[in-house]
Coordinates of N, CA and C in Angstrom, one line a residue:
M1 N 9.8 20.9 35.6 CA 8.6 20.4 35.7 C 7.6 20.3 35.0
G2 N 7.2 19.6 33.9 CA 6.8 19.2 33.0 C 5.3 18.7 33.4
L3 N 4.2 18.7 33.0 CA 2.9 18.2 33.0 C 2.6 17.0 33.1
E4 N 3.8 15.7 32.5 CA 4.0 14.7 32.8 C 4.1 14.0 33.9
E5 N 5.0 15.2 35.0 CA 4.9 14.7 36.3 C 3.4 15.3 37.0
K6 N 3.2 15.8 36.7 CA 1.7 16.3 37.7 C 0.7 15.4 37.2
L7 N 0.4 14.6 35.9 CA -0.2 13.5 35.8 C 0.1 12.3 36.7
P8 N -1.3 11.6 37.2 CA -1.2 10.4 37.5 C -0.7 9.2 36.7
S9 N 0.1 8.2 37.4 CA 0.2 7.0 36.3 C -0.9 6.7 35.8
G10 N -0.4 6.1 34.5 CA -1.4 5.5 33.8 C -2.0 6.6 32.6
V11 N -1.9 7.7 32.9 CA -2.6 8.7 31.6 C -1.6 8.6 30.8
L12 N -1.9 8.7 29.6 CA -1.4 8.9 28.5 C -1.5 9.9 27.5
L13 N -1.0 11.0 27.1 CA -0.8 12.0 26.3 C -0.6 11.7 24.8
S14 N -2.0 12.2 24.4 CA -1.6 12.2 22.5 C -1.9 12.9 21.7
T15 N -1.8 12.8 20.8 CA -2.8 13.9 19.5 C -4.2 13.1 18.7
V16 N -5.5 13.6 18.5 CA -6.4 12.9 17.7 C -6.0 12.5 16.5
E17 N -4.7 13.1 16.0 CA -4.3 12.6 14.6 C -3.1 11.1 15.2
G18 N -2.5 11.4 16.3 CA -1.4 10.0 16.6 C -2.4 8.9 16.8
L19 N -3.6 8.9 17.7 CA -4.3 7.8 17.9 C -5.2 7.3 16.9
A20 N -5.3 8.1 15.8 CA -6.5 7.9 14.6 C -5.5 6.8 14.0
G21 N -4.3 7.8 13.5 CA -2.8 7.1 13.1 C -2.8 5.5 13.3
Y22 N -2.7 5.8 14.7 CA -2.0 4.1 15.1 C -3.6 3.2 14.9
M23 N -4.6 3.6 15.0 CA -6.0 2.7 15.4 C -6.0 2.2 13.6
R24 N -5.5 2.7 12.7 CA -5.7 2.9 11.3 C -5.0 1.7 10.9
K25 N -3.3 2.1 11.3 CA -2.1 1.1 10.9 C -2.5 -0.2 11.2
A26 N -2.9 -0.5 12.8 CA -3.1 -1.6 13.6 C -4.5 -2.5 12.8
S27 N -5.1 -2.1 11.9 CA -6.0 -2.8 11.3 C -6.3 -2.6 9.8
F28 N -5.1 -3.5 9.3 CA -5.0 -3.2 7.9 C -6.4 -4.5 7.3
W29 N -7.0 -4.5 6.5 CA -8.0 -5.7 6.0 C -7.5 -5.7 4.5
P30 N -6.5 -6.5 4.2 CA -6.3 -6.3 2.3 C -7.2 -7.5 1.9
A31 N -7.3 -6.4 0.6 CA -8.1 -7.2 -0.7 C -7.3 -8.5 -1.1
T32 N -8.0 -9.4 -1.5 CA -7.0 -10.4 -2.3 C -7.4 -10.1 -3.8
F33 N -6.0 -9.9 -4.4 CA -6.1 -9.7 -5.6 C -4.5 -10.1 -6.5
G34 N -4.9 -11.9 -6.5 CA -3.4 -12.2 -6.9 C -3.7 -12.7 -8.5
L35 N -2.8 -11.9 -9.2 CA -2.9 -12.3 -10.6 C -1.6 -12.9 -11.5
A36 N -0.7 -13.6 -10.3 CA 0.4 -14.3 -11.1 C 0.9 -14.7 -9.9
C37 N 2.5 -15.2 -10.1 CA 3.7 -15.7 -9.7 C 3.6 -15.4 -8.0
C38 N 3.6 -13.9 -8.1 CA 3.6 -13.0 -6.9 C 2.6 -13.6 -5.5
A39 N 1.6 -14.1 -6.1 CA 0.2 -14.2 -5.1 C 0.6 -15.6 -4.8
I40 N 1.4 -16.7 -5.1 CA 2.1 -17.7 -3.8 C 2.4 -16.9 -2.9
E41 N 3.7 -15.9 -3.1 CA 4.5 -15.2 -2.4 C 3.3 -14.4 -1.1
M42 N 2.4 -13.9 -1.4 CA 1.5 -12.9 -1.0 C 0.4 -14.4 0.1
M43 N 0.0 -15.2 -0.3 CA -0.6 -16.2 0.1 C 0.4 -17.3 1.5
T44 N 1.7 -17.2 0.9 CA 2.5 -17.8 2.2 C 2.9 -16.5 3.4
F45 N 3.0 -15.3 3.1 CA 2.7 -14.2 4.1 C 1.3 -14.4 4.9
G46 N 0.6 -15.2 4.7 CA -0.8 -15.3 5.1 C -0.9 -16.4 6.2
A47 N 0.0 -17.4 6.0 CA 0.2 -18.6 6.3 C 1.0 -18.4 7.7
P48 N 0.9 -19.4 8.3 CA 1.8 -19.3 10.0 C 3.0 -19.3 10.0
R49 N 3.7 -19.2 9.0 CA 5.2 -19.3 9.1 C 5.3 -18.0 9.1
F50 N 4.8 -16.8 8.5 CA 5.0 -15.9 8.7 C 4.1 -15.0 9.2
D51 N 2.4 -15.4 9.4 CA 1.5 -14.9 10.4 C 1.0 -13.7 10.0
S52 N 0.5 -12.9 9.3 CA 0.4 -11.7 8.9 C -0.7 -10.7 10.2
A53 N -1.3 -12.0 10.7 CA -2.5 -11.7 12.0 C -1.4 -10.9 12.9
R54 N 0.3 -11.1 12.9 CA 0.8 -10.1 13.7 C 0.5 -8.6 13.6
F55 N 0.4 -8.4 12.1 CA 0.4 -7.4 11.8 C -1.4 -6.2 11.9
G56 N -1.9 -7.0 12.6 CA -3.4 -6.8 12.2 C -4.3 -7.2 11.0
M57 N -3.7 -8.0 10.5 CA -4.3 -8.4 9.1 C -4.6 -9.9 8.9
E58 N -5.6 -10.2 9.7 CA -6.2 -11.3 10.2 C -6.8 -12.3 9.5
V59 N -7.6 -11.4 7.8 CA -7.6 -12.4 7.2 C -8.0 -11.3 5.9
F60 N -7.6 -12.2 4.8 CA -7.8 -11.2 3.2 C -8.9 -11.4 3.0
R61 N -9.8 -10.2 2.6 CA -11.1 -9.6 2.9 C -11.3 -10.3 1.3
P62 N -12.5 -10.9 1.2 CA -13.2 -11.6 -0.6 C -13.9 -10.1 -0.9
S63 N -14.3 -9.3 -0.1 CA -15.3 -8.2 -0.7 C -14.6 -6.8 -0.5
P64 N -14.3 -6.3 -1.9 CA -13.8 -4.8 -1.7 C -14.0 -3.8 -0.8
R65 N -15.5 -4.0 -0.4 CA -16.1 -3.1 0.6 C -15.7 -3.2 1.8
Q66 N -14.7 -4.5 2.1 CA -14.7 -4.8 3.6 C -12.8 -4.4 3.6
A67 N -12.6 -4.1 2.8 CA -10.9 -4.0 2.8 C -10.7 -2.8 2.3
D68 N -9.5 -2.4 3.1 CA -8.8 -1.1 2.6 C -7.5 -1.1 2.5
L69 N -6.8 -2.3 2.0 CA -5.4 -2.5 1.6 C -5.6 -3.2 0.3
M70 N -5.4 -2.7 -1.0 CA -5.1 -3.5 -2.2 C -3.9 -3.8 -2.3
I71 N -3.3 -5.4 -2.2 CA -2.1 -5.8 -2.7 C -2.0 -6.2 -4.2
V72 N -1.6 -5.8 -5.1 CA -1.6 -6.0 -6.6 C -0.4 -7.0 -6.9
A73 N -0.4 -8.3 -6.7 CA 0.2 -9.2 -7.0 C 0.8 -9.7 -8.1
G74 N 1.4 -9.1 -8.9 CA 1.7 -9.9 -10.2 C 1.6 -9.1 -11.5
R75 N 1.4 -9.6 -12.8 CA 1.0 -8.5 -14.0 C -0.5 -8.5 -14.0
V76 N -0.7 -6.9 -14.8 CA -1.8 -6.8 -14.9 C -2.1 -6.6 -16.0
S77 N -3.1 -7.3 -17.0 CA -3.1 -7.3 -18.6 C -4.0 -6.2 -18.7
N78 N -4.4 -5.8 -19.8 CA -5.1 -4.8 -20.6 C -6.2 -5.2 -20.0
K79 N -6.7 -6.1 -20.3 CA -7.7 -7.2 -20.2 C -8.4 -6.8 -18.6
M80 N -7.6 -7.1 -17.7 CA -8.0 -6.7 -16.5 C -7.6 -5.5 -15.7
A81 N -7.1 -4.3 -16.3 CA -7.1 -3.0 -15.8 C -8.3 -2.6 -15.5
P82 N -9.4 -2.7 -16.0 CA -10.8 -2.2 -15.7 C -11.1 -2.8 -14.7
V83 N -11.2 -4.1 -14.4 CA -11.2 -4.7 -13.1 C -10.7 -4.1 -12.1
V84 N -9.4 -4.3 -12.3 CA -8.3 -3.2 -10.8 C -9.2 -2.1 -10.5
R85 N -9.5 -1.4 -11.6 CA -9.9 -0.1 -11.4 C -11.4 -0.2 -10.6
Q86 N -12.0 -1.2 -11.0 CA -13.7 -1.0 -10.6 C -13.6 -1.5 -9.1
I87 N -12.7 -2.4 -9.0 CA -12.3 -2.9 -6.9 C -11.8 -2.1 -6.3
Y88 N -10.8 -1.1 -7.0 CA -10.6 -0.2 -6.3 C -11.3 1.1 -6.0
D89 N -12.1 1.1 -6.6 CA -13.3 1.9 -6.7 C -14.0 1.7 -5.2
Q90 N -14.6 0.4 -5.3 CA -15.5 -0.1 -4.1 C -15.0 -0.2 -3.0
M91 N -13.5 -0.1 -3.3 CA -12.8 -0.1 -1.5 C -13.3 1.3 -0.5
A92 N -13.4 1.0 0.7 CA -13.7 1.9 1.4 C -12.8 2.9 2.0
G93 N -12.8 4.6 1.9 CA -11.8 5.3 1.7 C -11.7 4.8 3.8
P94 N -10.3 5.5 4.6 CA -9.5 5.3 3.1 C -8.6 4.4 3.0
K95 N -8.0 4.0 1.8 CA -7.8 2.7 0.7 C -6.1 3.1 0.3
Y96 N -5.6 1.8 0.5 CA -4.3 1.9 -0.1 C -3.9 0.8 -1.3
V97 N -2.8 0.9 -1.7 CA -2.5 0.2 -3.0 C -1.2 -0.3 -2.2
L98 N -0.6 -1.1 -2.6 CA 0.8 -1.9 -2.4 C 0.9 -2.4 -4.2
A99 N 1.8 -2.4 -4.5 CA 2.5 -2.8 -5.8 C 3.5 -4.1 -5.6
M100 N 3.0 -5.4 -5.6 CA 4.0 -6.1 -5.3 C 4.9 -6.8 -6.4
G101 N 5.7 -7.1 -6.3 CA 6.7 -7.8 -7.5 C 6.8 -6.4 -8.9
V102 N 8.0 -6.9 -9.6 CA 8.3 -6.2 -10.6 C 7.3 -5.8 -12.0
C103 N 6.4 -6.9 -12.2 CA 5.7 -7.3 -13.1 C 4.4 -6.2 -12.2
A104 N 4.0 -5.8 -11.4 CA 2.9 -5.2 -11.1 C 3.5 -3.4 -11.2
S105 N 4.8 -3.2 -10.6 CA 5.3 -2.3 -10.7 C 5.5 -1.3 -11.8
S106 N 6.1 -2.0 -13.1 CA 6.7 -1.7 -14.5 C 6.1 -2.6 -15.1
G107 N 5.4 -3.4 -15.5 CA 5.7 -4.6 -16.5 C 6.8 -5.4 -16.4
G108 N 7.6 -5.5 -16.1 CA 8.3 -6.4 -15.8 C 9.1 -6.9 -17.2
M109 N 9.3 -8.0 -17.5 CA 9.5 -8.9 -18.3 C 8.7 -8.7 -19.8
F110 N 7.6 -8.5 -19.0 CA 6.6 -8.5 -20.2 C 6.1 -7.0 -21.1
N111 N 7.1 -6.9 -22.0 CA 7.5 -5.3 -22.6 C 6.1 -5.4 -23.7
N112 N 5.4 -5.6 -23.8 CA 4.1 -5.8 -24.7 C 3.1 -5.4 -24.9
Y113 N 2.0 -5.3 -25.5 CA 0.8 -4.6 -26.0 C 0.3 -5.4 -24.8
A114 N -0.5 -6.3 -24.4 CA -1.0 -7.0 -23.5 C -0.9 -6.6 -21.9
I115 N 0.3 -6.0 -21.5 CA 0.4 -5.6 -20.3 C 0.4 -4.4 -20.0
V116 N -0.1 -3.9 -18.9 CA -0.2 -2.6 -17.8 C 1.5 -2.5 -17.6
Q117 N 1.9 -1.5 -18.3 CA 3.5 -1.2 -17.7 C 3.4 -0.6 -16.1
G118 N 3.1 -0.9 -15.2 CA 2.8 -0.5 -14.1 C 1.5 -0.6 -13.8
V119 N 1.2 -0.9 -12.5 CA -0.2 -0.4 -12.1 C -0.7 0.8 -11.7
D120 N 0.4 1.9 -11.6 CA -0.2 3.5 -11.4 C -0.7 3.6 -12.4
H121 N -0.4 3.2 -13.6 CA -1.3 3.7 -14.5 C -3.1 3.2 -14.7
V122 N -3.4 2.7 -13.8 CA -4.7 2.2 -13.6 C -5.2 2.7 -12.0
V123 N -4.2 2.7 -11.0 CA -4.9 3.0 -9.6 C -3.4 3.5 -9.0
P124 N -3.7 4.8 -8.2 CA -2.9 5.4 -7.6 C -2.0 4.7 -6.4
V125 N -0.8 4.5 -6.4 CA -0.1 3.3 -5.7 C 1.1 3.8 -4.7
D126 N 0.8 3.4 -3.4 CA 0.9 4.1 -2.4 C 2.5 3.2 -1.9
M127 N 2.6 2.1 -2.4 CA 4.0 1.2 -1.9 C 4.6 0.2 -3.2
Y128 N 5.8 0.7 -3.3 CA 6.2 -0.3 -4.4 C 7.2 -1.6 -4.1
L129 N 6.8 -2.7 -4.3 CA 7.5 -3.4 -3.9 C 8.4 -4.4 -4.7
P130 N 9.4 -4.1 -4.8 CA 10.6 -4.9 -6.1 C 10.6 -6.3 -6.0
G131 N 11.2 -7.1 -6.7 CA 11.6 -8.6 -6.9 C 10.5 -9.4 -7.7
C132 N 11.3 -10.7 -8.1 CA 10.3 -11.4 -8.9 C 10.9 -12.6 -8.7
P133 N 10.0 -13.4 -7.9 CA 8.7 -12.5 -6.6 C 9.3 -12.4 -5.6
P134 N 8.6 -10.9 -4.9 CA 9.4 -10.8 -3.7 C 9.3 -12.0 -2.5
R135 N 10.3 -12.1 -1.7 CA 10.0 -13.0 -0.7 C 9.1 -12.5 0.3
P136 N 8.3 -13.1 1.1 CA 7.0 -12.4 2.2 C 8.1 -12.1 3.2
E137 N 9.2 -12.0 3.2 CA 9.8 -10.7 4.3 C 9.8 -9.7 3.6
M138 N 10.1 -9.6 2.4 CA 9.9 -8.6 1.8 C 8.5 -7.5 1.8
L139 N 7.3 -8.5 1.8 CA 5.9 -8.0 1.9 C 6.0 -7.5 3.3
I140 N 6.1 -7.9 4.0 CA 6.4 -7.6 5.4 C 7.2 -6.2 5.9
D141 N 8.6 -6.4 5.4 CA 9.0 -5.1 5.5 C 8.4 -3.8 4.7
A142 N 7.4 -3.9 3.7 CA 7.1 -3.3 2.9 C 5.7 -2.5 3.6
I143 N 4.6 -3.7 4.3 CA 3.8 -3.5 4.8 C 3.9 -2.7 6.3
L144 N 5.3 -2.7 6.7 CA 5.7 -2.1 8.0 C 5.8 -0.6 7.6
K145 N 6.6 -0.6 6.7 CA 6.9 0.9 6.1 C 5.5 1.8 5.7
L146 N 4.5 0.9 5.2 CA 3.2 1.4 4.9 C 2.6 1.9 5.8
H147 N 2.3 1.2 7.4 CA 2.1 1.3 8.7 C 2.7 2.5 9.2
D148 N 3.7 2.8 9.1 CA 4.6 4.0 9.6 C 4.2 4.9 8.6
Q149 N 4.1 5.0 7.2 CA 3.1 5.9 6.6 C 2.1 6.6 7.1
I150 N 1.2 5.4 7.3 CA -0.3 5.8 7.4 C -0.4 6.6 9.0
Q151 N 0.8 6.3 9.9 CA 0.3 6.4 11.5 C 1.1 8.0 11.4
H152 N 1.6 8.2 10.4 CA 2.4 9.9 10.3 C 1.4 10.6 9.5
T153 N 0.2 10.2 8.8 CA -1.0 10.8 7.8 C -1.2 11.9 8.5
K154 N -1.4 13.0 8.3 CA -2.6 14.2 9.0 C -4.0 14.0 8.8
L155 N -5.0 14.7 9.1 CA -6.2 14.4 9.1 C -6.7 15.9 8.8
G156 N -8.1 16.0 8.2 CA -8.4 17.2 8.4 C -8.3 18.1 6.9
S157 N -8.3 19.4 7.7 CA -7.5 20.3 6.6 C -6.0 20.1 6.6
N158 N -5.6 19.7 7.4 CA -3.9 19.3 7.6 C -3.5 18.6 6.2
R159 N -4.2 17.3 6.2 CA -4.2 16.6 5.0 C -4.9 16.8 3.7
L160 N -5.5 17.8 3.7 CA -6.3 18.1 2.1 C -4.8 19.3 1.8
A161 N -3.9 20.1 2.8 CA -3.0 20.6 2.3 C -1.5 19.8 1.9
E162 N -1.6 18.8 2.8 CA -0.6 17.6 2.4 C -0.7 17.1 1.5
I163 N -2.2 16.8 0.6 CA -2.4 16.3 -0.6 C -2.1 17.5 -1.8
K164 N -2.6 18.7 -1.8 CA -1.7 19.7 -2.0 C -0.4 19.9 -2.4
D165 N 0.1 19.6 -1.6 CA 1.9 19.6 -1.9 C 2.2 18.7 -2.3
D166 N 1.7 17.5 -2.2 CA 2.3 16.2 -2.8 C 2.0 16.1 -4.6
E167 N 0.4 16.7 -4.7 CA 0.5 16.7 -5.8 C 1.3 18.1 -6.7
K168 N 1.4 19.1 -6.1 CA 2.8 20.1 -6.7 C 4.0 19.6 -6.6
T169 N 4.7 18.7 -6.4 CA 5.4 18.4 -6.0 C 5.6 17.1 -7.2
A170 N 4.4 16.2 -7.3 CA 4.6 15.6 -8.8 C 3.9 16.2 -10.2
L171 N 3.5 17.2 -10.0 CA 3.6 18.1 -11.6 C 5.0 18.7 -11.7
L172 N 5.8 18.7 -10.8 CA 6.7 19.2 -10.8 C 8.1 18.6 -11.5
A173 N 7.9 17.2 -10.9 CA 9.1 16.2 -11.2 C 9.1 15.8 -12.8
T174 N 10.0 15.4 -13.0 CA 10.4 15.1 -14.5 C 9.7 13.9 -15.0
P175 N 8.9 14.0 -16.2 CA 8.4 12.7 -16.6 C 9.6 11.5 -17.0
T176 N 9.1 10.5 -16.7 CA 9.8 9.4 -17.2 C 9.9 9.3 -18.7
S177 N 9.2 10.2 -19.2 CA 9.3 9.5 -20.7 C 10.6 10.7 -21.3
A178 N 10.8 11.4 -20.0 CA 11.8 12.7 -20.4 C 13.1 12.3 -19.8
M179 N 13.3 11.1 -19.3 CA 14.4 10.7 -18.6 C 15.1 10.1 -19.6
K180 N 16.7 10.1 -19.1 CA 17.5 9.6 -19.9 C 18.6 8.5 -19.1
G181 N 18.5 7.2 -19.7 CA 19.2 6.1 -19.1 C 20.5 6.1 -19.7
L182 N 21.1 5.2 -18.7 CA 22.4 5.1 -19.3 C 22.4 4.2 -20.9
M183 N 22.9 4.6 -21.8 CA 22.8 3.6 -23.3 C 24.7 3.4 -23.4
R184 N 24.5 2.1 -23.5 CA 25.6 1.4 -23.9 C 25.5 1.2 -25.0

C-alpha cells in the first residue's frame, strides 16, 4: 500500500527540482551565432525537415537578453572572441553553451595565430558537438543530451554544492598541456 494508491487518479507527485528541470528543458531559446560553415547546418536544424520547434526551440532569438542557449557554430577568431564573451555575458541565466563543430570545439584545422583553439577559452561550454560540419541529426542528439543534463540539474544550495564538486574535479584533472599523445 503506497501513497500512489491512495491518491485519486490525475494526481501527479514530483519534486520542485523535477518540475523546474522539466520546464527549463522544454523551453530553450537559442541565440543566433553562426560563424562559419556549421551555421548552415544549424539553420537546417531550424527548417521544416528537422523542425527545432519539436524541442521547445520555436525561434532563434536575435537578442542575447531573450536567449538562454548559445550555439557557437564554427571557428572563433581572436577578433571575434570578445564579441562572443560580450554576448554570453548579456544572456539571462541560467545560460548554456553548445560548441558546434570541430572548429568551435578545438580550433579544427585552423591551428594558427588568428583562430581561438576552442571556444572554451572564451566561455564555459556545456556540450561539445564534433564533426566538420556536424549534421542536423547530430545537433538534435546534442540538444537532447543537454535537455537531459538540464532536467537533472539541482537547485539552490544543492546546486552550489554540485558546482563546487565539479570545480574540484576540474582542478584535479590533468591539464591538456601535460597530456601525451601517441607519437608516430
